[in-house]
């Protein structure tokens, strides 16, 4: 399951650019104050200890489409909006039980899928 902040329009644009993400498993948290993200403890990047951030290593063939699509992907088209500064995380569920949780410390800071499955006990060693 994939949940992101923003609007339905932003999510549709994201899904158009990322066709490998199954639409039926993608949702948007569109509350004005990011209530769901806050409820699970996700912070704004300025609320956590500063960590060095480096731009992703990608060629112009990736950067150009990214830069051209910022207005379509970011609510209001403003890259400094709260939705861009809002950090996310990763959860693994087993039924109704949360068996693994991770809060990002910077954008793009996420655990490897194998790590999530292994540490959650959902993948046998």
PDB file of C-alpha atoms in Angstrom:
ATOM      1  CA  UNK A   1       0.000   0.000   0.000  1.00  0.00           C
ATOM      2  CA  UNK A   2       1.234   3.493  -0.851  1.00  0.00           C
ATOM      3  CA  UNK A   3      -0.067   6.570   0.982  1.00  0.00           C
ATOM      4  CA  UNK A   4       1.147  10.076   0.188  1.00  0.00           C
ATOM      5  CA  UNK A   5       0.229  13.621   1.194  1.00  0.00           C
ATOM      6  CA  UNK A   6      -1.295  15.953  -1.366  1.00  0.00           C
ATOM      7  CA  UNK A   7      -4.401  15.932  -3.482  1.00  0.00           C
ATOM      8  CA  UNK A   8      -6.145  13.313  -5.581  1.00  0.00           C
ATOM      9  CA  UNK A   9      -4.897  15.203  -8.659  1.00  0.00           C
ATOM     10  CA  UNK A  10      -1.285  15.005  -7.363  1.00  0.00           C
ATOM     11  CA  UNK A  11      -1.679  11.284  -6.747  1.00  0.00           C
ATOM     12  CA  UNK A  12      -3.113  10.723 -10.229  1.00  0.00           C
ATOM     13  CA  UNK A  13      -0.170  12.605 -11.740  1.00  0.00           C
ATOM     14  CA  UNK A  14       2.273  10.528  -9.657  1.00  0.00           C
ATOM     15  CA  UNK A  15       0.613   7.295 -10.787  1.00  0.00           C
ATOM     16  CA  UNK A  16       0.727   8.424 -14.409  1.00  0.00           C
ATOM     17  CA  UNK A  17       4.502   8.945 -14.049  1.00  0.00           C
ATOM     18  CA  UNK A  18       4.979   5.701 -12.070  1.00  0.00           C
ATOM     19  CA  UNK A  19       2.877   3.055 -13.817  1.00  0.00           C
ATOM     20  CA  UNK A  20       4.429   0.232 -11.747  1.00  0.00           C
ATOM     21  CA  UNK A  21       2.598   1.473  -8.627  1.00  0.00           C
ATOM     22  CA  UNK A  22      -0.787  -0.316  -8.552  1.00  0.00           C
ATOM     23  CA  UNK A  23      -3.570   2.290  -8.544  1.00  0.00           C
ATOM     24  CA  UNK A  24      -5.776   0.147  -6.279  1.00  0.00           C
ATOM     25  CA  UNK A  25      -3.071   0.244  -3.585  1.00  0.00           C
ATOM     26  CA  UNK A  26      -2.392   4.007  -3.753  1.00  0.00           C
ATOM     27  CA  UNK A  27      -4.109   6.519  -1.472  1.00  0.00           C
ATOM     28  CA  UNK A  28      -3.726  10.184  -0.611  1.00  0.00           C
ATOM     29  CA  UNK A  29      -3.770  11.879   2.810  1.00  0.00           C
ATOM     30  CA  UNK A  30      -5.481  15.115   1.855  1.00  0.00           C
ATOM     31  CA  UNK A  31      -6.368  16.650   5.217  1.00  0.00           C
ATOM     32  CA  UNK A  32      -5.368  20.297   5.546  1.00  0.00           C
ATOM     33  CA  UNK A  33      -3.146  19.570   8.569  1.00  0.00           C
ATOM     34  CA  UNK A  34      -1.740  16.120   7.630  1.00  0.00           C
ATOM     35  CA  UNK A  35      -3.689  14.567  10.492  1.00  0.00           C
ATOM     36  CA  UNK A  36      -3.001  10.932   9.557  1.00  0.00           C
ATOM     37  CA  UNK A  37       0.737  11.516   9.133  1.00  0.00           C
ATOM     38  CA  UNK A  38       0.911  13.375  12.447  1.00  0.00           C
ATOM     39  CA  UNK A  39      -1.145  10.671  14.201  1.00  0.00           C
ATOM     40  CA  UNK A  40       1.525   8.061  13.420  1.00  0.00           C
ATOM     41  CA  UNK A  41       4.358  10.382  14.469  1.00  0.00           C
ATOM     42  CA  UNK A  42       5.669  11.552  11.091  1.00  0.00           C
ATOM     43  CA  UNK A  43       7.365  14.942  11.340  1.00  0.00           C
ATOM     44  CA  UNK A  44       8.087  17.962   9.192  1.00  0.00           C
ATOM     45  CA  UNK A  45      11.737  17.992   8.043  1.00  0.00           C
ATOM     46  CA  UNK A  46      12.344  21.084  10.208  1.00  0.00           C
ATOM     47  CA  UNK A  47      11.096  19.242  13.324  1.00  0.00           C
ATOM     48  CA  UNK A  48      13.867  16.639  13.247  1.00  0.00           C
ATOM     49  CA  UNK A  49      17.596  16.850  13.856  1.00  0.00           C
ATOM     50  CA  UNK A  50      19.222  18.295  10.730  1.00  0.00           C
ATOM     51  CA  UNK A  51      20.942  15.692   8.583  1.00  0.00           C
ATOM     52  CA  UNK A  52      22.979  16.359   5.455  1.00  0.00           C
ATOM     53  CA  UNK A  53      20.857  15.982   2.342  1.00  0.00           C
ATOM     54  CA  UNK A  54      22.383  15.253  -1.042  1.00  0.00           C
ATOM     55  CA  UNK A  55      20.584  15.405  -4.357  1.00  0.00           C
ATOM     56  CA  UNK A  56      19.866  11.987  -5.825  1.00  0.00           C
ATOM     57  CA  UNK A  57      22.386  10.790  -8.368  1.00  0.00           C
ATOM     58  CA  UNK A  58      20.509  10.746 -11.639  1.00  0.00           C
ATOM     59  CA  UNK A  59      21.193  11.981 -15.141  1.00  0.00           C
ATOM     60  CA  UNK A  60      19.397  14.759 -16.992  1.00  0.00           C
ATOM     61  CA  UNK A  61      17.188  12.121 -18.572  1.00  0.00           C
ATOM     62  CA  UNK A  62      15.633  11.707 -15.090  1.00  0.00           C
ATOM     63  CA  UNK A  63      16.085  15.246 -13.710  1.00  0.00           C
ATOM     64  CA  UNK A  64      14.395  16.996 -16.631  1.00  0.00           C
ATOM     65  CA  UNK A  65      11.064  15.105 -16.331  1.00  0.00           C
ATOM     66  CA  UNK A  66      11.197  15.489 -12.529  1.00  0.00           C
ATOM     67  CA  UNK A  67      11.694  19.258 -12.697  1.00  0.00           C
ATOM     68  CA  UNK A  68       9.014  19.605 -15.376  1.00  0.00           C
ATOM     69  CA  UNK A  69       6.515  17.702 -13.244  1.00  0.00           C
ATOM     70  CA  UNK A  70       6.983  19.495  -9.909  1.00  0.00           C
ATOM     71  CA  UNK A  71       3.923  21.676 -10.516  1.00  0.00           C
ATOM     72  CA  UNK A  72       1.829  18.559 -11.238  1.00  0.00           C
ATOM     73  CA  UNK A  73       3.083  16.591  -8.232  1.00  0.00           C
ATOM     74  CA  UNK A  74       3.232  19.230  -5.488  1.00  0.00           C
ATOM     75  CA  UNK A  75       0.038  20.765  -4.080  1.00  0.00           C
ATOM     76  CA  UNK A  76      -0.140  24.342  -5.339  1.00  0.00           C
ATOM     77  CA  UNK A  77       3.057  23.773  -7.383  1.00  0.00           C
ATOM     78  CA  UNK A  78       5.158  25.233  -4.553  1.00  0.00           C
ATOM     79  CA  UNK A  79       8.203  23.031  -3.799  1.00  0.00           C
ATOM     80  CA  UNK A  80       8.516  24.641  -0.344  1.00  0.00           C
ATOM     81  CA  UNK A  81       4.971  23.791   0.740  1.00  0.00           C
ATOM     82  CA  UNK A  82       4.328  21.823   3.936  1.00  0.00           C
ATOM     83  CA  UNK A  83       3.484  18.709   1.919  1.00  0.00           C
ATOM     84  CA  UNK A  84       7.031  18.635   0.536  1.00  0.00           C
ATOM     85  CA  UNK A  85       8.564  19.124   3.986  1.00  0.00           C
ATOM     86  CA  UNK A  86       6.382  16.403   5.545  1.00  0.00           C
ATOM     87  CA  UNK A  87       8.402  13.248   6.147  1.00  0.00           C
ATOM     88  CA  UNK A  88       6.905   9.792   5.835  1.00  0.00           C
ATOM     89  CA  UNK A  89       7.824   6.300   6.833  1.00  0.00           C
ATOM     90  CA  UNK A  90       7.294   2.585   6.431  1.00  0.00           C
ATOM     91  CA  UNK A  91       5.055   0.158   8.277  1.00  0.00           C
ATOM     92  CA  UNK A  92       4.666  -3.604   8.003  1.00  0.00           C
ATOM     93  CA  UNK A  93       1.418  -5.108   9.223  1.00  0.00           C
ATOM     94  CA  UNK A  94       0.542  -8.657  10.139  1.00  0.00           C
ATOM     95  CA  UNK A  95      -3.235  -8.609  10.351  1.00  0.00           C
ATOM     96  CA  UNK A  96      -4.060  -5.676  12.630  1.00  0.00           C
ATOM     97  CA  UNK A  97      -0.618  -5.708  14.297  1.00  0.00           C
ATOM     98  CA  UNK A  98       2.152  -3.276  13.361  1.00  0.00           C
ATOM     99  CA  UNK A  99       5.213  -5.544  13.273  1.00  0.00           C
ATOM    100  CA  UNK A 100       7.681  -2.994  11.883  1.00  0.00           C
ATOM    101  CA  UNK A 101       7.802   0.793  11.795  1.00  0.00           C
ATOM    102  CA  UNK A 102      10.282   3.323  10.420  1.00  0.00           C
ATOM    103  CA  UNK A 103      10.166   7.132  10.325  1.00  0.00           C
ATOM    104  CA  UNK A 104      12.169   8.860   7.612  1.00  0.00           C
ATOM    105  CA  UNK A 105      14.772  11.352   8.857  1.00  0.00           C
ATOM    106  CA  UNK A 106      15.149  13.022   5.447  1.00  0.00           C
ATOM    107  CA  UNK A 107      13.258  12.704   2.153  1.00  0.00           C
ATOM    108  CA  UNK A 108      14.172   9.440   0.450  1.00  0.00           C
ATOM    109  CA  UNK A 109      15.396   7.864   3.705  1.00  0.00           C
ATOM    110  CA  UNK A 110      13.682   4.510   3.661  1.00  0.00           C
ATOM    111  CA  UNK A 111      14.601   0.965   4.656  1.00  0.00           C
ATOM    112  CA  UNK A 112      15.398  -1.703   2.090  1.00  0.00           C
ATOM    113  CA  UNK A 113      12.382  -3.969   1.446  1.00  0.00           C
ATOM    114  CA  UNK A 114      14.397  -7.046   2.506  1.00  0.00           C
ATOM    115  CA  UNK A 115      15.203  -5.344   5.822  1.00  0.00           C
ATOM    116  CA  UNK A 116      11.525  -4.587   6.462  1.00  0.00           C
ATOM    117  CA  UNK A 117      10.455  -8.145   5.686  1.00  0.00           C
ATOM    118  CA  UNK A 118      13.279  -9.701   7.719  1.00  0.00           C
ATOM    119  CA  UNK A 119      12.982  -7.456  10.800  1.00  0.00           C
ATOM    120  CA  UNK A 120       9.189  -7.728  10.820  1.00  0.00           C
ATOM    121  CA  UNK A 121       9.350 -11.510  10.813  1.00  0.00           C
ATOM    122  CA  UNK A 122       7.348 -11.607   7.589  1.00  0.00           C
ATOM    123  CA  UNK A 123      10.304 -13.193   5.768  1.00  0.00           C
ATOM    124  CA  UNK A 124      11.902 -16.279   7.198  1.00  0.00           C
ATOM    125  CA  UNK A 125      15.662 -16.016   7.637  1.00  0.00           C
TER     126      UNK A 125
END
